[in-house]
Coordinates of N, CA and C in Angstrom, one line a residue:
M1 N 14.0 -41.9 -50.0 CA 13.8 -41.1 -49.2 C 12.2 -40.2 -49.4
I2 N 11.3 -40.4 -47.9 CA 10.4 -40.3 -48.2 C 10.1 -38.4 -47.3
G3 N 9.4 -37.7 -48.2 CA 9.7 -36.4 -48.1 C 7.9 -35.5 -47.3
R4 N 6.9 -36.7 -47.5 CA 5.7 -35.7 -46.7 C 4.9 -38.0 -46.4
I5 N 4.5 -37.6 -46.1 CA 3.5 -38.1 -45.2 C 2.0 -37.9 -44.6
R6 N 0.4 -38.6 -45.6 CA -0.4 -38.6 -45.4 C -1.4 -39.6 -44.2
G7 N -1.3 -39.8 -43.3 CA -3.0 -40.4 -42.5 C -3.3 -40.0 -41.7
T8 N -4.0 -41.3 -41.0 CA -4.8 -41.2 -40.0 C -4.0 -41.0 -38.4
L9 N -4.3 -40.2 -38.1 CA -3.7 -40.3 -36.3 C -4.3 -41.4 -35.6
L10 N -3.6 -42.1 -35.0 CA -3.9 -43.6 -34.0 C -3.5 -43.2 -33.0
D11 N -2.0 -42.7 -32.3 CA -1.7 -42.5 -31.6 C -0.7 -41.5 -31.2
V12 N -1.2 -41.3 -30.5 CA 0.3 -39.8 -29.8 C 1.3 -40.4 -28.2
Q13 N 1.8 -40.9 -28.4 CA 2.9 -41.1 -27.6 C 4.4 -40.2 -26.9
P14 N 4.1 -38.7 -27.0 CA 4.9 -38.2 -27.0 C 6.4 -38.6 -26.6
P15 N 8.0 -38.6 -27.8 CA 7.8 -37.3 -28.5 C 7.3 -38.5 -29.8
E16 N 6.6 -39.4 -30.2 CA 5.8 -40.3 -31.0 C 5.1 -40.3 -31.2
I17 N 3.8 -40.5 -32.4 CA 2.9 -40.4 -32.8 C 2.8 -41.6 -33.9
L18 N 1.8 -41.9 -34.1 CA 1.0 -43.6 -35.0 C 0.5 -43.1 -36.1
L19 N 0.9 -43.1 -37.4 CA 0.0 -42.6 -38.5 C -0.5 -44.1 -39.1
D20 N -1.5 -44.5 -39.6 CA -2.3 -45.2 -40.4 C -2.3 -44.6 -41.8
V21 N -1.4 -44.9 -42.5 CA -1.4 -44.9 -44.3 C -1.7 -46.1 -45.3
A22 N -2.9 -46.1 -45.1 CA -3.3 -47.2 -46.3 C -3.3 -48.7 -45.3
G23 N -3.7 -48.6 -44.4 CA -3.4 -49.9 -43.6 C -1.6 -50.1 -42.9
I24 N -1.0 -49.5 -42.9 CA 0.3 -49.1 -42.6 C 0.9 -48.3 -41.2
G25 N 1.2 -48.6 -40.1 CA 1.1 -48.0 -39.1 C 2.7 -47.6 -39.3
Y26 N 2.9 -46.2 -39.1 CA 3.9 -45.6 -39.6 C 4.4 -44.5 -38.2
E27 N 5.6 -44.5 -37.7 CA 5.8 -44.2 -36.2 C 6.5 -43.4 -36.9
V28 N 6.5 -42.1 -36.4 CA 6.6 -40.6 -36.9 C 7.5 -39.9 -35.4
Q29 N 8.5 -39.6 -35.3 CA 8.9 -39.0 -33.9 C 8.7 -37.2 -34.7
V30 N 8.1 -36.7 -33.6 CA 7.8 -34.8 -33.8 C 8.0 -34.3 -32.6
P31 N 8.7 -32.8 -33.2 CA 8.7 -31.4 -31.8 C 7.4 -31.8 -31.0
M32 N 7.4 -31.1 -30.0 CA 6.3 -30.7 -29.7 C 5.9 -29.8 -29.9
T33 N 6.2 -28.3 -30.5 CA 5.8 -27.4 -31.3 C 4.6 -28.0 -32.8
T34 N 4.8 -29.1 -33.4 CA 4.1 -29.9 -34.0 C 3.3 -31.1 -32.9
L35 N 3.9 -31.0 -31.7 CA 2.4 -31.6 -31.2 C 1.6 -31.6 -30.2
Y36 N 2.1 -30.2 -29.9 CA 0.5 -29.1 -29.9 C -0.6 -29.3 -31.4
A37 N 0.0 -29.0 -31.9 CA -1.2 -28.3 -33.4 C -1.5 -29.8 -33.4
L38 N -1.8 -30.9 -33.4 CA -1.5 -32.0 -34.2 C -3.6 -32.3 -33.8
P39 N -4.4 -32.2 -35.0 CA -5.9 -32.9 -34.2 C -6.3 -33.9 -33.4
A40 N -7.5 -34.5 -32.7 CA -7.2 -35.3 -32.2 C -6.9 -36.6 -32.9
T41 N -7.0 -38.3 -32.0 CA -7.0 -39.8 -32.6 C -8.3 -39.4 -33.7
G42 N -7.9 -40.1 -34.9 CA -8.3 -39.8 -35.5 C -8.9 -39.1 -36.8
A43 N -8.1 -38.0 -36.5 CA -8.0 -37.1 -38.2 C -7.3 -37.0 -38.6
E44 N -7.3 -36.4 -39.8 CA -6.2 -36.9 -41.0 C -5.3 -35.7 -41.1
V45 N -3.3 -36.6 -41.0 CA -2.6 -35.5 -40.6 C -2.0 -35.3 -41.9
N46 N -1.1 -34.1 -42.7 CA -0.5 -34.6 -43.3 C 1.2 -33.8 -42.5
L47 N 2.1 -34.5 -43.0 CA 3.7 -33.9 -42.3 C 4.5 -34.2 -43.2
Y48 N 5.4 -33.0 -43.5 CA 6.6 -33.0 -44.0 C 7.3 -33.7 -42.7
T49 N 8.1 -34.8 -44.1 CA 9.0 -35.8 -43.1 C 10.7 -36.0 -43.9
H50 N 11.4 -36.3 -42.4 CA 12.7 -36.2 -43.2 C 13.0 -37.4 -42.2
F51 N 13.8 -38.7 -43.4 CA 14.0 -39.7 -42.9 C 15.6 -40.5 -43.1
V52 N 16.0 -40.8 -41.7 CA 17.1 -40.9 -40.6 C 17.3 -41.9 -41.6
V53 N 18.5 -43.2 -41.9 CA 19.2 -44.3 -42.0 C 20.3 -44.5 -41.1
R54 N 20.2 -45.3 -40.4 CA 21.5 -45.8 -39.5 C 21.6 -47.1 -38.9
E55 N 22.4 -47.8 -38.9 CA 22.9 -49.3 -39.2 C 21.9 -49.9 -38.3
D56 N 21.8 -49.7 -36.9 CA 20.9 -49.9 -35.8 C 19.5 -49.1 -35.6
A57 N 18.8 -48.1 -36.7 CA 17.6 -47.5 -36.6 C 17.8 -47.1 -38.0
Q58 N 16.0 -46.9 -38.1 CA 15.7 -46.3 -39.3 C 14.1 -45.6 -39.2
T59 N 14.4 -44.1 -38.5 CA 13.6 -43.1 -37.9 C 13.1 -42.3 -38.7
L60 N 11.9 -41.8 -38.5 CA 10.8 -40.8 -39.9 C 10.7 -39.5 -38.9
Y61 N 11.4 -38.6 -38.9 CA 10.6 -37.3 -38.6 C 9.5 -36.3 -39.2
G62 N 8.6 -36.2 -38.0 CA 7.9 -36.0 -39.0 C 7.1 -33.8 -38.4
F63 N 7.3 -32.6 -39.6 CA 6.9 -31.3 -39.2 C 5.3 -30.9 -40.3
L64 N 4.8 -30.8 -39.3 CA 4.0 -29.8 -39.6 C 3.9 -28.9 -40.6
V65 N 4.9 -27.9 -40.5 CA 5.5 -27.3 -41.4 C 6.3 -27.5 -41.9
E66 N 6.7 -26.8 -43.2 CA 7.9 -27.5 -44.6 C 8.9 -26.4 -43.3
R67 N 8.7 -25.3 -43.1 CA 10.2 -24.1 -42.7 C 10.5 -25.2 -41.6
D68 N 9.9 -25.4 -40.7 CA 10.7 -26.4 -39.1 C 11.0 -27.7 -39.9
R69 N 10.8 -28.5 -41.0 CA 11.9 -29.5 -41.3 C 13.1 -28.8 -41.9
S70 N 12.5 -27.8 -43.0 CA 13.4 -26.9 -43.2 C 15.2 -26.4 -42.1
L71 N 14.4 -26.2 -41.1 CA 15.2 -25.5 -40.2 C 15.6 -27.0 -39.1
F72 N 15.2 -28.7 -38.8 CA 15.6 -29.2 -38.4 C 17.2 -29.6 -39.4
R73 N 16.6 -29.6 -40.4 CA 18.0 -30.5 -41.5 C 18.7 -29.6 -41.0
H74 N 18.6 -28.1 -41.1 CA 19.9 -27.3 -40.9 C 20.1 -27.4 -39.9
L75 N 19.9 -28.3 -38.6 CA 20.3 -27.8 -37.2 C 21.6 -29.6 -37.3
I76 N 20.8 -30.2 -37.7 CA 21.5 -31.3 -37.8 C 22.7 -31.1 -39.1
K77 N 23.3 -30.6 -39.4 CA 24.2 -30.7 -40.1 C 25.2 -29.7 -39.1
V78 N 24.7 -29.1 -37.7 CA 25.7 -28.4 -37.3 C 26.3 -29.4 -36.2
N79 N 28.1 -30.0 -36.4 CA 28.7 -30.0 -35.6 C 28.3 -30.2 -34.1
G80 N 28.0 -32.3 -33.8 CA 27.9 -31.6 -32.6 C 25.6 -32.2 -32.0
V81 N 25.2 -31.9 -33.3 CA 23.7 -31.7 -33.2 C 23.6 -33.0 -34.0
G82 N 22.9 -34.2 -33.4 CA 22.4 -35.1 -34.0 C 20.6 -35.3 -34.3
P83 N 19.7 -35.9 -35.0 CA 18.3 -35.6 -34.8 C 17.8 -35.6 -33.9
K84 N 18.5 -36.2 -32.6 CA 17.2 -36.1 -31.5 C 17.7 -35.1 -30.4
L85 N 18.4 -34.6 -30.6 CA 19.1 -33.4 -30.5 C 18.3 -31.9 -31.5
G86 N 18.1 -32.4 -32.3 CA 17.3 -31.0 -33.4 C 15.4 -30.8 -32.7
L87 N 15.6 -32.8 -32.8 CA 13.8 -32.4 -32.6 C 13.7 -31.7 -31.3
A88 N 14.9 -31.9 -30.2 CA 14.7 -31.0 -28.7 C 14.9 -30.0 -28.7
I89 N 15.7 -29.3 -29.9 CA 15.5 -27.8 -29.8 C 14.5 -27.4 -30.2
L90 N 13.8 -28.3 -31.8 CA 13.0 -27.4 -32.5 C 11.2 -28.0 -31.2
S91 N 11.5 -28.4 -30.0 CA 10.0 -29.1 -29.2 C 10.0 -27.6 -28.5
G92 N 11.8 -26.8 -27.5 CA 11.5 -25.7 -26.5 C 11.3 -24.9 -27.4
L93 N 11.2 -24.2 -28.9 CA 11.3 -22.9 -29.7 C 10.6 -23.7 -31.0
D94 N 10.2 -22.2 -31.8 CA 9.3 -22.6 -32.5 C 10.6 -21.6 -33.7
A95 N 10.5 -22.2 -35.3 CA 11.8 -21.9 -35.8 C 11.7 -20.5 -35.9
G96 N 10.6 -19.4 -35.4 CA 11.0 -18.1 -35.6 C 11.4 -17.8 -33.8
S97 N 11.5 -18.2 -32.7 CA 12.1 -18.5 -31.7 C 13.5 -18.3 -31.8
F98 N 13.9 -19.8 -32.9 CA 15.0 -19.7 -32.9 C 16.0 -19.0 -33.0
V99 N 14.9 -18.8 -34.5 CA 15.7 -17.5 -35.4 C 15.8 -16.7 -34.7
R100 N 15.1 -15.7 -34.1 CA 15.5 -15.0 -33.1 C 16.3 -15.0 -32.1
A101 N 16.7 -15.5 -31.4 CA 17.8 -16.1 -30.1 C 19.0 -16.2 -30.9
V102 N 19.5 -16.6 -32.8 CA 20.5 -16.5 -32.9 C 21.0 -15.3 -33.5
Q103 N 20.4 -14.8 -33.8 CA 20.5 -13.0 -34.9 C 20.9 -12.1 -33.0
R104 N 20.7 -12.9 -32.2 CA 20.7 -11.7 -30.9 C 21.7 -12.4 -30.1
D105 N 22.5 -13.3 -30.7 CA 23.7 -14.5 -29.8 C 22.7 -15.0 -28.7
D106 N 22.2 -14.7 -28.6 CA 21.4 -15.2 -27.4 C 21.4 -16.3 -27.0
T107 N 22.4 -16.8 -26.0 CA 22.9 -18.4 -25.6 C 22.1 -18.2 -24.3
S108 N 21.9 -17.8 -23.5 CA 20.4 -18.6 -22.4 C 19.3 -18.7 -22.6
T109 N 19.1 -18.3 -23.8 CA 17.8 -19.0 -24.4 C 18.1 -20.2 -24.7
L110 N 19.1 -20.8 -24.9 CA 19.7 -21.9 -26.4 C 19.9 -23.1 -24.9
V111 N 20.6 -22.3 -23.7 CA 21.0 -23.3 -22.7 C 19.6 -23.9 -22.1
Q112 N 19.4 -23.5 -22.5 CA 17.9 -23.6 -21.5 C 17.0 -24.8 -22.1
L113 N 17.6 -25.4 -23.5 CA 16.7 -26.6 -23.9 C 17.6 -27.7 -23.2
P114 N 17.2 -28.4 -23.5 CA 17.9 -29.6 -22.7 C 18.3 -30.1 -24.4
G115 N 19.9 -30.4 -22.9 CA 20.5 -31.5 -24.2 C 21.6 -30.1 -24.6
V116 N 21.4 -28.9 -24.8 CA 21.9 -27.6 -24.9 C 23.1 -27.2 -23.8
G117 N 24.4 -27.4 -24.1 CA 25.0 -26.9 -23.1 C 26.0 -25.0 -24.0
K118 N 26.3 -24.6 -23.3 CA 27.1 -23.6 -23.4 C 28.2 -23.7 -24.5
K119 N 29.0 -24.8 -25.3 CA 29.9 -25.2 -26.2 C 28.8 -25.0 -27.8
T120 N 28.1 -26.1 -27.1 CA 27.0 -26.3 -27.8 C 25.8 -25.0 -28.9
A121 N 25.7 -23.8 -27.8 CA 24.8 -23.3 -27.8 C 25.8 -22.1 -28.9
E122 N 27.2 -22.3 -28.4 CA 27.9 -20.9 -28.9 C 28.6 -21.3 -30.0
R123 N 28.8 -23.2 -30.4 CA 28.2 -23.5 -32.2 C 27.0 -23.0 -32.9
L124 N 26.3 -23.6 -32.3 CA 25.1 -22.8 -33.1 C 24.9 -21.6 -33.6
L125 N 24.9 -20.5 -32.7 CA 25.3 -19.3 -32.8 C 26.4 -19.3 -34.1
I126 N 27.2 -19.5 -33.8 CA 28.4 -19.8 -35.0 C 28.2 -19.9 -36.6
E127 N 27.6 -21.4 -36.9 CA 26.9 -21.7 -37.2 C 25.8 -22.2 -38.1
M128 N 25.2 -21.2 -37.8 CA 23.2 -21.2 -37.8 C 23.7 -19.0 -38.4
R129 N 24.7 -18.7 -38.0 CA 24.0 -17.3 -38.3 C 24.1 -16.7 -40.1
D130 N 25.0 -17.9 -40.1 CA 25.2 -17.0 -42.0 C 24.4 -17.8 -42.7
K131 N 23.5 -18.7 -42.4 CA 22.3 -19.5 -42.8 C 21.3 -18.5 -42.9
L132 N 20.9 -17.7 -42.1 CA 19.9 -17.2 -41.7 C 19.3 -15.7 -42.2
A133 N 19.9 -15.2 -43.3 CA 19.5 -14.1 -44.0 C 18.4 -14.9 -45.4
D134 N 18.7 -15.3 -45.6 CA 17.2 -16.4 -46.8 C 16.5 -17.2 -45.6
W135 N 16.6 -17.8 -44.5 CA 15.6 -18.1 -43.7 C 15.0 -17.5 -43.1
M136 N 15.1 -16.1 -42.9 CA 14.4 -14.9 -42.4 C 13.2 -15.0 -43.1
L137 N 14.1 -14.6 -44.6 CA 12.8 -14.4 -45.1 C 11.7 -15.4 -45.8
E138 N 12.6 -16.0 -45.3 CA 11.5 -17.6 -45.5 C 10.7 -18.0 -45.2
L139 N 11.2 -17.0 -43.4 CA 9.9 -17.0 -42.3 C 8.8 -15.4 -42.1
E140 N 9.5 -14.6 -43.1 CA 8.3 -14.0 -43.1 C 7.2 -14.0 -44.1
D141 N 8.0 -14.7 -44.8 CA 7.1 -15.1 -46.2 C 5.6 -16.3 -45.6
G142 N 6.1 -17.2 -44.9 CA 5.3 -18.5 -44.2 C 5.1 -18.7 -43.3
D143 N 5.5 -17.4 -42.2 CA 5.2 -18.0 -40.4 C 4.1 -17.6 -40.2
A144 N 3.7 -18.7 -39.0 CA 2.5 -19.2 -39.1 C 2.2 -18.6 -37.1
P145 N 3.3 -18.0 -36.6 CA 2.8 -17.4 -35.0 C 2.0 -16.6 -35.0
A146 N 1.7 -15.1 -35.9 CA 0.8 -14.4 -36.0 C -0.6 -15.4 -35.6
A147 N -1.1 -15.9 -36.9 CA -1.8 -16.3 -37.2 C -2.1 -17.0 -36.3
A148 N -1.3 -17.8 -35.3 CA -2.1 -18.9 -34.8 C -1.8 -17.7 -33.2
N149 N -1.7 -16.8 -32.9 CA -1.7 -15.8 -32.3 C -3.6 -15.3 -32.2
D150 N -3.9 -15.1 -33.5 CA -5.3 -14.6 -33.9 C -6.2 -15.8 -33.5
R151 N -5.7 -17.1 -33.4 CA -7.1 -18.3 -33.2 C -7.1 -17.9 -31.6
G152 N -6.0 -17.6 -31.1 CA -6.2 -17.4 -29.6 C -5.3 -19.4 -29.1
I153 N -4.4 -18.1 -27.8 CA -3.8 -19.5 -27.7 C -4.3 -20.5 -26.4
E154 N -5.2 -19.9 -26.0 CA -6.3 -21.2 -25.0 C -7.0 -22.3 -25.7
A155 N -7.5 -21.1 -27.1 CA -8.0 -22.7 -28.3 C -6.7 -24.2 -28.7
E156 N -5.4 -23.1 -28.9 CA -4.7 -23.9 -29.0 C -4.5 -24.8 -27.9
A157 N -4.1 -24.2 -26.9 CA -3.8 -25.2 -25.9 C -4.3 -26.8 -25.6
E158 N -6.0 -26.2 -25.4 CA -7.1 -26.8 -25.6 C -6.8 -28.0 -27.0
A159 N -6.6 -27.8 -27.5 CA -7.0 -28.7 -29.1 C -5.4 -30.0 -28.6
A160 N -4.4 -29.1 -28.5 CA -3.3 -30.1 -28.0 C -3.3 -31.1 -26.6
L161 N -4.2 -30.1 -26.1 CA -4.4 -31.7 -24.6 C -5.3 -32.5 -24.8
V162 N -6.1 -32.1 -26.0 CA -7.2 -33.4 -26.2 C -6.8 -34.7 -27.1
A163 N -5.8 -33.4 -28.0 CA -4.9 -34.5 -28.8 C -4.2 -36.0 -28.0
L164 N -3.6 -35.1 -26.8 CA -3.1 -36.5 -26.0 C -3.6 -37.1 -25.4
G165 N -5.1 -37.1 -25.1 CA -5.8 -38.2 -24.9 C -6.6 -37.2 -23.9
Y166 N -6.2 -36.4 -23.3 CA -7.6 -35.6 -22.1 C -8.5 -35.4 -23.3
K167 N -10.2 -35.4 -22.0 CA -11.5 -35.0 -22.6 C -11.6 -33.6 -23.0
P168 N -12.3 -33.0 -23.9 CA -12.6 -31.6 -23.9 C -12.8 -30.9 -23.0
S169 N -13.9 -31.8 -21.6 CA -14.0 -30.4 -20.7 C -12.5 -30.0 -19.4
E170 N -12.2 -31.8 -19.6 CA -10.9 -31.1 -18.6 C -9.8 -30.7 -19.1
A171 N -9.5 -30.0 -20.3 CA -8.8 -29.6 -21.4 C -9.1 -27.8 -20.8
N172 N -10.5 -28.0 -21.2 CA -11.3 -26.9 -21.3 C -10.7 -26.0 -19.3
K173 N -11.2 -27.3 -18.6 CA -10.5 -26.4 -17.2 C -9.5 -26.5 -16.8
A174 N -8.0 -26.7 -17.4 CA -7.1 -26.9 -17.2 C -6.5 -25.7 -17.4
V175 N -6.8 -25.7 -18.7 CA -6.5 -24.3 -19.5 C -6.9 -23.1 -19.4
S176 N -8.0 -22.9 -18.8 CA -8.5 -21.6 -18.0 C -8.1 -21.3 -16.7
A177 N -7.4 -22.4 -15.7 CA -7.0 -22.8 -15.1 C -5.7 -22.1 -14.9
A178 N -4.8 -22.4 -15.8 CA -3.4 -22.2 -15.8 C -3.4 -21.1 -16.6
N179 N -4.6 -20.0 -17.3 CA -4.0 -19.3 -17.8 C -4.1 -18.1 -17.5
D180 N -2.9 -16.9 -16.9 CA -2.9 -16.2 -15.8 C -2.7 -14.8 -17.0
G181 N -2.5 -14.7 -18.2 CA -2.8 -13.7 -18.9 C -1.4 -13.4 -19.0
S182 N 0.0 -14.0 -18.4 CA 1.3 -13.6 -18.6 C 1.5 -14.1 -19.9
M183 N 1.0 -15.3 -19.9 CA 2.1 -16.2 -21.2 C 1.5 -15.8 -23.1
Q184 N 2.7 -15.7 -23.3 CA 2.2 -15.1 -25.3 C 2.0 -16.3 -26.1
R185 N 2.4 -17.4 -25.4 CA 2.8 -18.3 -26.2 C 2.1 -19.8 -25.9
S186 N 1.2 -20.5 -26.7 CA 0.3 -21.7 -26.4 C 1.7 -23.1 -25.8
E187 N 2.4 -23.6 -25.9 CA 3.3 -23.8 -26.0 C 3.6 -23.5 -23.9
D188 N 4.0 -22.4 -24.0 CA 4.1 -21.7 -22.3 C 2.8 -22.2 -21.0
L189 N 1.3 -22.2 -22.5 CA 0.0 -22.6 -21.5 C -0.1 -23.6 -21.3
I190 N 0.6 -25.2 -22.5 CA 0.3 -26.1 -22.1 C 1.4 -26.8 -21.4
R191 N 1.5 -26.3 -20.9 CA 3.1 -26.7 -20.1 C 2.4 -26.8 -18.9
R192 N 2.1 -25.5 -18.8 CA 1.6 -24.9 -17.0 C 0.2 -25.7 -16.9
A193 N -0.9 -26.0 -18.0 CA -1.8 -27.0 -18.1 C -1.4 -28.1 -17.3
L194 N -0.9 -28.7 -18.9 CA -0.3 -29.8 -18.2 C 0.3 -30.3 -16.3
Q195 N 1.1 -29.4 -16.2 CA 1.9 -29.8 -14.8 C 0.2 -29.3 -13.6
S196 N -0.5 -29.1 -13.7 CA -1.8 -28.6 -12.8 C -2.8 -30.1 -13.5
M197 N -2.6 -30.8 -14.5 CA -3.1 -32.0 -14.7 C -2.6 -32.7 -13.9
V198 N -1.8 -33.2 -14.4 CA -0.3 -34.1 -13.6 C -0.3 -34.3 -12.0
S199 N -0.7 -32.5 -11.3 CA -0.2 -32.6 -10.0 C -1.5 -33.0 -8.9
G200 N -2.3 -32.4 -9.8 CA -3.9 -33.0 -9.2 C -3.9 -34.3 -9.3
R201 N -3.6 -35.5 -9.6 CA -3.9 -36.3 -10.3 C -3.3 -37.2 -8.7

């Protein structure tokens, strides 16, 4: 089992990144919530990992923080939720948002995630609810969204765009244009900035 990996970020092709570890390139699948927080290519990255071995593939999944890997492992134990869907869920919601959605029986939020239909959303609510008591305590001890907000969502958004290969000046311009003050999460700002950059080319 590969539980953690540290290396130089060589390339980013969402949802996959390439890490150089002692001359060996490791392809790692990451959720968008991790991708947004990655440094620029050439920087060192530490990831908590989950290794999945199947007859036709061996896939390494990576997460910047341990709580995201923990939630991923809970998710893939739910009937009908495999690693691919687990990654999609964590790409659309950070750990804290997912926990709050389950606690509030908020199926409307869950069904907006790619690959999550009404039945899957209901199954997630039922099967994850019992696991959230300890999980919520863990989030309270080590959750990062508040700290991330303190750094400013614009700075986070710009860093994510640079990590995706855009020039710092392009990232700054796109983020400033996209931020109308209504967004509380950097993920939303990044999506809007990316949409404007793609449509403008």
